[in-house]
Coordinates of C-alpha atoms and ligand atoms in Angstrom, one line a residue:
M1 CA 0.0 0.0 0.0
N2 CA 1.4 3.4 -1.0
K3 CA 2.2 5.7 1.9
K4 CA 0.4 9.0 1.8
W5 CA 0.0 11.9 4.3
W6 CA -3.8 11.7 4.2
K7 CA -3.8 8.0 5.1
E8 CA -1.8 8.8 8.1
S9 CA -4.0 11.6 9.3
V10 CA -6.8 12.0 11.9
V11 CA -9.6 14.2 10.9
Y12 CA -11.6 16.5 13.2
Q13 CA -15.0 17.6 11.9
V14 CA -16.1 21.2 12.8
Y15 CA -19.8 21.9 12.5
W16 CA -19.1 25.6 13.0
R17 CA -22.6 26.7 13.7
S18 CA -22.5 24.7 16.9
F19 CA -18.9 25.2 17.7
Y20 CA -18.3 28.6 19.3
D21 CA -20.1 31.9 19.0
T22 CA -18.1 35.0 19.3
D23 CA -20.6 37.7 18.3
G24 CA -23.6 36.7 20.4
D25 CA -26.0 35.9 17.5
G26 CA -26.5 32.4 18.8
Y27 CA -24.7 30.8 15.9
G28 CA -21.1 29.5 16.1
D29 CA -18.8 31.4 13.6
L30 CA -15.5 31.2 11.9
E31 CA -14.0 33.6 14.4
G32 CA -15.1 31.1 17.0
V33 CA -13.3 28.3 15.2
I34 CA -10.1 30.5 15.1
E35 CA -10.4 31.2 18.8
K36 CA -10.6 27.5 19.6
L37 CA -7.9 26.2 17.2
D38 CA -5.5 25.7 20.0
Y39 CA -8.0 23.4 21.7
I40 CA -8.3 21.3 18.5
K41 CA -4.5 21.3 18.0
E42 CA -4.1 20.1 21.6
L43 CA -5.9 16.9 20.6
G44 CA -3.2 16.2 18.0
V45 CA -5.4 16.0 14.9
D46 CA -4.0 16.7 11.5
I47 CA -7.0 17.8 9.4
I48 CA -10.0 19.9 10.0
W49 CA -13.1 19.2 7.9
L50 CA -15.3 22.3 7.9
N51 CA -19.0 22.0 7.2
P52 CA -20.3 24.3 4.5
C53 CA -20.0 28.0 5.3
Y54 CA -20.8 29.4 1.8
E55 CA -23.6 31.8 1.2
S56 CA -26.9 30.0 1.8
P57 CA -30.5 30.7 2.8
D58 CA -29.7 27.9 5.2
F59 CA -32.8 25.6 4.8
D60 CA -30.5 22.6 5.3
N61 CA -27.8 24.2 7.4
G62 CA -25.6 25.3 4.6
Y63 CA -26.1 22.4 2.3
D64 CA -28.2 24.6 0.1
I65 CA -25.6 26.9 -1.4
S66 CA -26.7 30.2 -3.1
D67 CA -23.1 31.5 -3.9
Y68 CA -20.1 29.2 -4.0
Y69 CA -17.8 32.2 -3.9
G70 CA -19.0 33.8 -0.7
I71 CA -19.2 33.2 3.0
M72 CA -22.5 33.1 4.8
D73 CA -23.1 36.1 7.2
K74 CA -23.8 33.8 10.1
A75 CA -20.3 32.3 9.7
G76 CA -18.4 35.5 9.0
D77 CA -16.8 36.8 5.9
M78 CA -14.1 35.9 3.4
A79 CA -11.4 37.8 5.3
T80 CA -12.2 35.8 8.4
W81 CA -12.2 32.6 6.4
E82 CA -8.8 33.4 5.0
R83 CA -7.5 34.1 8.5
L84 CA -8.9 30.8 9.6
L85 CA -7.1 28.9 6.8
N86 CA -3.9 30.7 7.7
E87 CA -4.2 30.0 11.4
V88 CA -4.9 26.3 10.7
H89 CA -1.8 26.1 8.6
K90 CA 0.3 28.0 11.1
R91 CA -0.5 25.3 13.6
G92 CA 0.6 22.6 11.2
M93 CA -2.9 21.4 10.5
K94 CA -4.8 21.2 7.2
L95 CA -8.2 22.3 6.2
I96 CA -10.7 20.5 4.0
M97 CA -13.9 22.2 2.8
D98 CA -17.2 20.5 2.6
L99 CA -18.6 21.0 -0.9
V100 CA -22.1 20.4 -2.3
V101 CA -22.2 20.0 -6.0
N102 CA -25.1 17.6 -6.5
H103 CA -27.5 20.5 -5.9
T104 CA -27.6 24.2 -5.1
S105 CA -30.1 26.4 -3.3
N106 CA -33.2 27.3 -5.2
Q107 CA -32.0 30.9 -4.5
H108 CA -28.8 30.4 -6.4
P109 CA -28.8 32.8 -9.4
W110 CA -28.3 29.8 -11.7
F111 CA -31.6 28.3 -10.5
V112 CA -33.4 31.7 -10.5
E113 CA -32.5 32.0 -14.1
S114 CA -33.2 28.4 -14.9
S115 CA -36.7 28.6 -13.5
S116 CA -37.5 31.9 -15.2
S117 CA -38.5 30.4 -18.5
K118 CA -38.2 27.3 -20.6
D119 CA -35.9 29.0 -23.1
N120 CA -33.5 30.6 -20.6
P121 CA -29.9 29.6 -21.4
K122 CA -29.6 28.1 -17.9
R123 CA -32.8 26.0 -18.2
D124 CA -30.8 22.9 -18.8
W125 CA -28.5 23.5 -15.8
Y126 CA -31.1 21.8 -13.7
I127 CA -33.3 18.7 -14.3
W128 CA -36.7 19.8 -15.7
K129 CA -39.4 17.3 -16.9
D130 CA -42.9 17.5 -18.3
P131 CA -45.7 16.2 -16.2
K132 CA -46.8 12.7 -16.9
N133 CA -50.6 12.3 -17.0
G134 CA -50.9 15.5 -15.1
K135 CA -48.6 14.2 -12.3
E136 CA -45.0 13.8 -11.3
P137 CA -42.7 12.5 -14.1
N138 CA -42.0 9.3 -12.1
N139 CA -42.4 7.8 -8.6
W140 CA -39.0 8.6 -7.1
R141 CA -38.8 9.6 -3.5
S142 CA -36.4 12.1 -2.2
Y143 CA -34.4 12.0 1.0
F144 CA -36.6 14.7 2.7
T145 CA -39.9 14.6 0.8
P146 CA -42.4 12.1 -0.7
S147 CA -41.3 13.0 -4.3
V148 CA -38.1 14.2 -5.9
W149 CA -40.3 16.4 -8.2
E150 CA -41.5 19.9 -7.5
Y151 CA -44.0 21.5 -9.8
D152 CA -43.4 24.9 -11.3
Q153 CA -46.6 26.6 -12.3
K154 CA -45.0 29.2 -14.5
T155 CA -43.4 26.9 -16.9
D156 CA -45.6 23.9 -16.3
Q157 CA -42.7 21.5 -15.6
Y158 CA -41.3 19.7 -12.6
Y159 CA -37.7 20.1 -11.3
M160 CA -35.8 17.3 -9.5
H161 CA -34.5 17.6 -6.0
S162 CA -32.9 14.6 -4.2
F163 CA -33.2 16.5 -0.9
A164 CA -35.5 19.4 0.1
V165 CA -37.6 21.4 -2.3
E166 CA -35.2 24.2 -1.7
Q167 CA -32.3 22.1 -3.0
P168 CA -32.7 21.5 -6.8
D169 CA -30.3 19.0 -8.4
L170 CA -27.8 20.3 -10.9
N171 CA -27.8 18.6 -14.4
W172 CA -24.4 17.0 -14.6
E173 CA -25.0 16.0 -18.2
N174 CA -24.6 19.7 -19.1
V175 CA -21.0 20.5 -19.9
E176 CA -21.3 24.1 -18.9
V177 CA -22.5 23.0 -15.4
R178 CA -19.5 20.8 -15.0
K179 CA -17.1 23.5 -16.2
A180 CA -18.6 26.0 -13.8
I181 CA -18.2 23.6 -10.9
Y182 CA -14.6 22.8 -11.8
D183 CA -13.7 26.5 -12.0
M184 CA -15.2 27.1 -8.6
M185 CA -13.2 24.1 -7.2
H186 CA -10.0 25.7 -8.6
F187 CA -11.0 29.0 -6.9
W188 CA -10.9 27.3 -3.4
L189 CA -7.9 25.1 -4.1
K190 CA -5.9 28.1 -5.3
K191 CA -6.6 29.7 -1.9
G192 CA -4.6 26.9 -0.5
I193 CA -7.1 24.5 1.1
D194 CA -6.1 20.9 1.5
G195 CA -9.0 19.1 -0.1
F196 CA -12.7 18.5 -0.2
R197 CA -15.3 16.5 1.6
L198 CA -17.7 15.9 -1.3
D199 CA -21.3 15.8 -0.3
V200 CA -23.4 12.9 -1.7
I201 CA -21.0 12.8 -4.7
N202 CA -22.3 9.5 -6.0
L203 CA -25.7 11.1 -6.7
L204 CA -24.5 13.2 -9.6
A205 CA -25.5 10.8 -12.4
K206 CA -29.2 10.0 -12.5
L207 CA -30.8 6.8 -13.5
K208 CA -31.0 6.8 -17.4
G209 CA -34.5 7.4 -18.8
F210 CA -35.9 8.4 -15.4
P211 CA -38.1 5.2 -15.2
D212 CA -40.6 4.4 -12.4
V213 CA -38.9 2.1 -9.8
E214 CA -40.4 -0.9 -8.2
N215 CA -39.8 0.1 -4.6
P216 CA -39.6 3.9 -4.4
M217 CA -39.1 3.8 -0.6
N218 CA -35.7 2.2 -1.0
I219 CA -34.0 5.3 -2.5
N220 CA -30.8 3.7 -3.5
Y221 CA -31.7 4.3 -7.2
L222 CA -30.7 7.9 -6.5
G223 CA -27.0 7.0 -6.4
N224 CA -24.3 5.0 -8.3
N225 CA -25.8 5.4 -11.7
E226 CA -24.2 4.9 -15.1
G227 CA -22.0 7.8 -15.9
I228 CA -20.9 8.6 -12.3
H229 CA -17.4 7.4 -12.8
D230 CA -17.0 9.4 -16.0
Y231 CA -17.9 12.6 -14.0
L232 CA -15.5 11.8 -11.2
Q233 CA -12.6 10.9 -13.5
E234 CA -13.2 14.1 -15.4
M235 CA -13.2 16.0 -12.1
H236 CA -10.0 14.4 -11.2
Q237 CA -8.4 15.2 -14.5
E238 CA -9.7 18.7 -14.6
V239 CA -9.2 19.6 -11.0
F240 CA -7.9 17.3 -8.3
R241 CA -4.7 16.0 -10.0
H242 CA -3.3 19.5 -10.1
Y243 CA -3.0 19.7 -6.3
D244 CA -1.6 17.7 -3.4
I245 CA -4.9 17.3 -1.6
M246 CA -7.2 14.9 0.1
T247 CA -10.6 14.1 -1.3
V248 CA -13.3 12.2 0.6
G249 CA -16.6 11.3 -0.9
E250 CA -19.8 10.9 0.9
I251 CA -21.0 7.8 -0.9
P252 CA -24.2 6.1 0.3
F253 CA -25.6 2.8 -0.9
V254 CA -22.3 1.1 -1.7
T255 CA -20.7 -2.3 -1.1
P256 CA -16.9 -2.6 -1.0
E257 CA -17.0 -3.7 -4.7
D258 CA -18.8 -0.5 -5.7
G259 CA -16.7 1.5 -3.2
L260 CA -13.5 0.4 -4.8
L261 CA -14.6 1.9 -8.1
Y262 CA -14.6 5.3 -6.4
V263 CA -11.4 5.0 -4.3
G264 CA -9.3 2.4 -6.1
E265 CA -5.8 3.7 -6.3
D266 CA -5.6 2.9 -10.0
R267 CA -8.9 4.7 -10.7
D268 CA -8.0 8.4 -10.4
E269 CA -11.3 9.4 -8.8
L270 CA -11.3 10.0 -5.1
H271 CA -8.9 9.2 -2.2
T272 CA -11.3 7.8 0.3
L273 CA -15.0 7.5 1.1
F274 CA -17.7 7.4 3.7
H275 CA -19.8 4.3 3.1
F276 CA -23.0 4.0 5.2
E277 CA -23.4 0.4 6.0
V278 CA -23.0 1.3 9.6
A279 CA -24.3 4.9 10.1
D280 CA -27.4 4.5 7.8
D281 CA -28.1 0.8 8.0
M282 CA -27.3 -0.2 11.5
P283 CA -29.8 1.7 13.7
R284 CA -28.5 0.2 17.0
W285 CA -25.4 -1.6 18.0
D286 CA -25.2 -5.0 16.3
M287 CA -22.0 -6.8 17.0
K288 CA -22.1 -9.5 14.5
R289 CA -23.2 -7.3 11.8
F290 CA -20.5 -4.7 12.6
K291 CA -17.8 -7.3 12.5
E292 CA -19.0 -8.7 9.2
I293 CA -19.0 -5.2 7.7
Q294 CA -15.5 -4.5 8.9
T295 CA -14.1 -7.7 7.6
R296 CA -15.8 -7.4 4.2
W297 CA -14.6 -3.8 3.7
Y298 CA -11.1 -4.6 4.9
E299 CA -10.9 -7.5 2.4
G300 CA -12.5 -5.5 -0.3
L301 CA -10.2 -2.5 -0.1
N302 CA -7.0 -4.0 1.3
G303 CA -4.0 -2.8 -0.7
K304 CA -6.2 -1.1 -3.2
G305 CA -8.0 1.8 -1.6
T306 CA -8.6 3.6 1.7
N307 CA -11.6 3.4 3.9
S308 CA -12.8 5.9 6.6
Q309 CA -13.9 5.0 10.1
F310 CA -16.6 7.0 11.9
L311 CA -19.7 6.2 13.9
N312 CA -21.2 9.7 13.9
N313 CA -21.2 13.1 12.3
H314 CA -23.6 16.0 11.9
D315 CA -26.2 13.7 10.3
H316 CA -26.1 10.8 12.8
T317 CA -26.9 10.6 16.5
R318 CA -23.8 10.8 18.8
Q319 CA -22.1 7.5 19.0
V320 CA -22.0 7.0 22.7
T321 CA -25.8 7.3 22.8
R322 CA -26.5 5.3 19.7
Y323 CA -23.9 2.6 19.8
G324 CA -22.6 2.7 23.3
N325 CA -23.8 3.5 26.8
D326 CA -24.4 7.2 27.6
N327 CA -25.4 6.5 31.2
E328 CA -23.5 4.6 33.9
Y329 CA -20.6 3.7 31.6
R330 CA -20.5 6.8 29.4
V331 CA -16.8 7.5 29.9
E332 CA -15.7 3.9 29.5
S333 CA -18.0 3.4 26.5
A334 CA -16.8 6.6 24.8
K335 CA -13.2 5.4 25.2
L336 CA -14.0 1.9 24.0
L337 CA -15.6 3.3 20.8
A338 CA -12.7 5.6 20.3
T339 CA -10.2 2.7 20.7
M340 CA -12.2 0.8 18.0
I341 CA -12.4 3.6 15.5
H342 CA -8.7 4.5 15.8
T343 CA -7.5 0.9 15.5
L344 CA -9.8 -0.4 12.7
P345 CA -8.4 0.0 9.2
G346 CA -9.1 3.4 7.7
I347 CA -8.9 7.1 8.4
P348 CA -10.4 8.0 11.8
Y349 CA -12.9 10.9 12.0
I350 CA -13.8 12.7 15.2
Y351 CA -17.0 14.7 15.2
Q352 CA -16.7 17.8 17.4
G353 CA -17.7 17.0 21.0
E354 CA -17.1 13.3 20.6
E355 CA -13.8 13.8 22.3
I356 CA -15.5 14.8 25.5
G357 CA -18.1 12.1 25.2
M358 CA -21.1 14.4 24.4
T359 CA -24.4 12.6 24.1
G360 CA -27.6 12.8 22.1
V361 CA -30.4 14.9 23.3
R362 CA -34.2 14.7 24.0
F363 CA -36.1 18.0 23.7
D364 CA -39.8 18.1 24.7
S365 CA -41.4 19.3 21.6
I366 CA -41.1 19.3 17.8
E367 CA -40.7 23.1 18.1
D368 CA -37.3 22.6 19.8
Y369 CA -36.0 20.7 16.8
K370 CA -34.5 22.4 13.7
D371 CA -33.5 19.6 11.4
I372 CA -35.3 19.9 8.0
A373 CA -35.2 16.1 7.5
M374 CA -37.0 15.6 10.8
K375 CA -39.5 18.4 10.4
N376 CA -40.5 17.3 6.9
K377 CA -40.9 13.7 8.0
Y378 CA -43.0 14.7 11.0
K379 CA -45.2 16.8 8.7
E380 CA -45.6 14.0 6.2
E381 CA -46.6 11.4 8.8
V382 CA -48.9 13.6 10.7
E383 CA -50.7 14.6 7.4
K384 CA -51.3 10.9 6.9
G385 CA -53.4 11.0 10.1
R386 CA -50.9 9.4 12.5
D387 CA -50.8 10.5 16.1
P388 CA -48.4 13.5 16.4
Q389 CA -46.9 12.5 19.7
E390 CA -46.3 9.0 18.4
V391 CA -44.6 10.3 15.3
F392 CA -42.5 12.7 17.4
E393 CA -41.3 9.9 19.7
S394 CA -40.5 7.7 16.7
L395 CA -38.1 10.4 15.3
L396 CA -36.2 11.2 18.4
M397 CA -33.5 8.5 18.4
L398 CA -32.2 9.2 14.9
T399 CA -32.9 12.9 14.4
R400 CA -29.9 14.7 13.2
D401 CA -30.2 17.3 15.9
N402 CA -28.9 14.7 18.3
S403 CA -25.5 15.7 17.2
R404 CA -26.0 19.3 16.4
T405 CA -26.4 20.8 19.9
P406 CA -23.7 23.3 20.8
I407 CA -20.3 22.2 22.1
Q408 CA -20.4 22.3 25.9
W409 CA -17.4 24.4 26.8
D410 CA -18.0 24.9 30.5
D411 CA -20.8 24.9 33.1
S412 CA -21.8 28.5 32.7
P413 CA -25.1 29.5 31.1
Q414 CA -25.6 28.1 27.5
A415 CA -22.5 25.9 28.2
G416 CA -20.3 28.8 27.4
F417 CA -21.2 28.5 23.7
T418 CA -22.8 31.9 23.3
T419 CA -23.8 35.0 25.2
G420 CA -27.0 35.1 23.2
T421 CA -29.7 32.6 22.5
P422 CA -28.4 29.5 20.8
W423 CA -29.9 28.6 17.5
I424 CA -30.6 25.2 19.0
N425 CA -30.8 24.5 22.7
V426 CA -27.8 23.2 24.5
N427 CA -27.9 19.7 26.0
P428 CA -29.0 20.1 29.6
N429 CA -26.2 17.7 30.7
Y430 CA -23.6 20.4 30.0
K431 CA -22.9 21.0 33.8
E432 CA -21.3 17.5 34.0
I433 CA -20.1 17.1 30.5
N434 CA -18.0 20.0 29.2
V435 CA -14.6 20.8 27.8
K436 CA -13.4 22.6 31.0
Q437 CA -14.1 19.6 33.1
A438 CA -12.4 17.3 30.5
L439 CA -9.3 19.4 30.3
S440 CA -8.9 19.4 34.1
D441 CA -9.2 15.7 34.5
P442 CA -6.3 13.5 33.3
K443 CA -8.6 10.5 33.1
S444 CA -11.1 12.2 30.8
V445 CA -12.2 11.0 27.4
F446 CA -10.3 13.9 25.9
Y447 CA -6.9 12.8 27.1
Y448 CA -7.7 9.3 26.0
Y449 CA -8.3 10.5 22.5
K450 CA -5.2 12.5 22.6
K451 CA -3.2 9.4 23.6
L452 CA -4.8 7.3 20.8
I453 CA -3.9 10.0 18.2
E454 CA -0.4 10.1 19.5
L455 CA -0.1 6.3 19.2
R456 CA -1.1 6.6 15.6
K457 CA 1.7 9.1 15.0
N458 CA 4.3 6.6 16.4
N459 CA 2.9 3.3 15.1
E460 CA 2.5 2.8 11.4
L461 CA 0.8 -0.5 12.3
M462 CA -2.4 1.5 13.1
I463 CA -2.4 2.8 9.5
Y464 CA -0.8 0.1 7.3
G465 CA -1.2 -3.0 9.4
N466 CA -3.1 -6.1 8.4
Y467 CA -6.5 -6.7 10.2
K468 CA -7.8 -10.0 11.5
D469 CA -11.0 -10.6 13.5
L470 CA -10.5 -13.3 16.1
S471 CA -14.0 -13.1 17.6
F472 CA -16.4 -13.7 14.8
D473 CA -19.2 -15.4 16.8
E474 CA -19.0 -13.4 20.0
E475 CA -21.8 -11.1 20.9
S476 CA -20.0 -8.9 23.5
L477 CA -16.4 -9.3 22.7
Y478 CA -14.6 -7.8 19.7
V479 CA -11.1 -9.1 19.5
Y480 CA -8.8 -8.4 16.6
T481 CA -5.2 -8.0 15.6
R482 CA -3.4 -5.4 13.5
S483 CA 0.0 -6.6 12.4
H484 CA 2.8 -4.9 10.6
E485 CA 6.5 -5.6 10.1
G486 CA 6.8 -8.2 12.8
K487 CA 4.7 -6.4 15.4
I488 CA 1.3 -7.5 16.4
W489 CA -1.3 -5.6 18.3
L490 CA -4.2 -7.3 20.0
V491 CA -7.3 -5.1 20.5
I492 CA -9.7 -6.4 23.1
L493 CA -13.1 -4.8 23.5
N494 CA -15.9 -5.8 25.8
H495 CA -18.7 -3.9 24.2
A496 CA -21.4 -4.7 26.8
N497 CA -23.0 -3.5 30.0
H498 CA -21.9 -6.7 31.7
K499 CA -18.6 -8.5 32.4
S500 CA -17.3 -10.9 29.8
E501 CA -14.7 -13.6 30.0
F502 CA -11.7 -13.3 27.6
I503 CA -9.4 -16.2 26.9
L504 CA -6.1 -15.4 25.2
P505 CA -6.0 -17.1 21.8
E506 CA -3.3 -19.8 21.8
Q507 CA -1.1 -18.2 19.3
F508 CA -0.1 -15.5 21.9
N509 CA 0.6 -17.9 24.8
D510 CA 4.4 -17.8 24.8
H511 CA 4.9 -14.3 23.6
E512 CA 5.9 -11.3 25.7
K513 CA 3.3 -8.7 25.8
A514 CA 3.3 -4.9 26.5
L515 CA 0.2 -3.0 27.4
I516 CA -0.3 -0.1 24.9
I517 CA -3.5 1.5 26.4
S518 CA -6.5 0.6 28.5
N519 CA -9.6 2.5 29.5
Y520 CA -9.7 1.2 33.1
E521 CA -6.9 2.7 35.2
D522 CA -5.9 -0.3 37.2
V523 CA -4.8 -2.7 34.5
R524 CA -1.1 -3.6 35.0
E525 CA 1.2 -4.8 32.3
Q526 CA 2.4 -7.8 34.3
D527 CA -1.2 -9.1 35.0
S528 CA -1.7 -12.4 33.3
L529 CA -3.9 -12.3 30.1
K530 CA -4.5 -16.0 29.9
K531 CA -8.0 -15.7 31.2
V532 CA -9.5 -12.4 32.2
I533 CA -12.8 -11.2 33.3
L534 CA -13.3 -7.9 31.5
R535 CA -15.4 -5.3 33.0
P536 CA -18.3 -3.5 31.2
H537 CA -17.0 -1.5 28.2
E538 CA -13.4 -2.4 29.0
A539 CA -10.9 -1.9 26.2
R540 CA -7.3 -2.8 26.1
I541 CA -4.6 -3.0 23.5
Y542 CA -1.5 -5.2 23.9
Q543 CA 1.6 -5.5 21.7
F544 CA 3.1 -8.9 21.1
Ligands
GLC1 C1 -25.3 15.2 3.1 C2 -25.1 16.1 4.3 C3 -26.4 16.4 4.9 C4 -27.2 17.2 3.9 C5 -27.3 16.4 2.6 C6 -27.9 17.2 1.5 O1 -25.8 14.0 3.5 O2 -24.2 15.5 5.2 O3 -26.2 17.2 6.1 O4 -28.5 17.4 4.4 O5 -26.1 15.9 2.2 O6 -26.9 18.1 1.1

């Protein structure tokens, strides 16, 4: 496997609107990210992924861009953004920008023109279709609404939107669209950024002929369609290959075989991807399934392409709540999940607040929630006649707002996030869980992350090592090795609220061992490992 700086990096995701507010408007801002850069640097991460901060009417928190060349007021302005880039680089870190090119805002001038008349030169920049028998052109469902089609009275046609009505899809078949996007990418790359996180990038090509589908609820027909690899190879030729950058694609609905077509090192498309076999398709912790996914992806990509490891981000409920224990064993569980993510093959991602073990949230009413996906779904279901409270309850566990509450900096009002009224309420548990507390406690989740990241810097095995699962049938234990250049690490995880017995696999019996890290304080290197009763959420790594 070729060595590359981005493979060796740890990425920290900054959802700036919930990070730190410096002007009291209730939204985090770029100035706030600058102020807290030393905090991020202290963790030891290499790359910051910044969620979209371009001009946007903000229906979908910045994923509806109305000007690719400007900065949204809430975030700041271009001068502040430039200072941020500079300050990130000064600290030896890199910055990758989140970029949305599957769709724009319906307020983008391109769409305003496109929708103005059928013969406008930009008509073909978006996807317009005639009604079929007076109705939608086909039965496709969008992520956020019952149909991907929105009717435009003025021109008596429908336009396509894979997400909200306010997010019309660009027509990638149009050469001018592609050229405009590539030019814009050069604009940002020439400013010196270090890469892109490419939003739903495998949705660019649409299913040929726009046919009705058999099961519209399973929306995987929106992605991975014929032509997608031509677009990405062209993007690589026109843009990416001219810079030393990292590209990570958000790529739902893929198996490792499909994934390799996007990130195979001989393909000249993207460097790495987020697949969603865990975050989208595994609602609660499922040990056997998780192991099966890890092995299959490892075998599929090994030596040929690079995976990513993450359990949460701004679209997915915080990992300690969804996949761990956010109660009695919150600290142990947060550390166990971190141990896993940082030792499985692939680039580890940390979503802001994860490093202090922040949890999901439960507000009392739908009014407290801001997520357009949740709001639209709520409306759709209630309009069908379902009981509003029941609908509300059913959406709580997975609403994206679980991970969007402000960073809890300290135990002062609004968790020290803002002096104003936050755009979304802070999680009431901020008095116990906050950065100030974490930084003052050497045993905190924060310092455990810091140690894991440091280990990665000094052990190539965590990056390039082979992976082998030794625990395939176990429900609670996850035991695997990473091995590289004669060294073996044994990772032992008891992912359960109860104790579990661990028996050392025979192959290790006569070997000397060294304890690399553990999430319970009292584990001693000299303790025998032949047969051990592991405590709830106990995690250890040994070197042999
Ligand atoms: C991606 C983003 C998500 C956004 C969607 C539409 O999935 O991560 O936040 O809503 O794309 O752009």
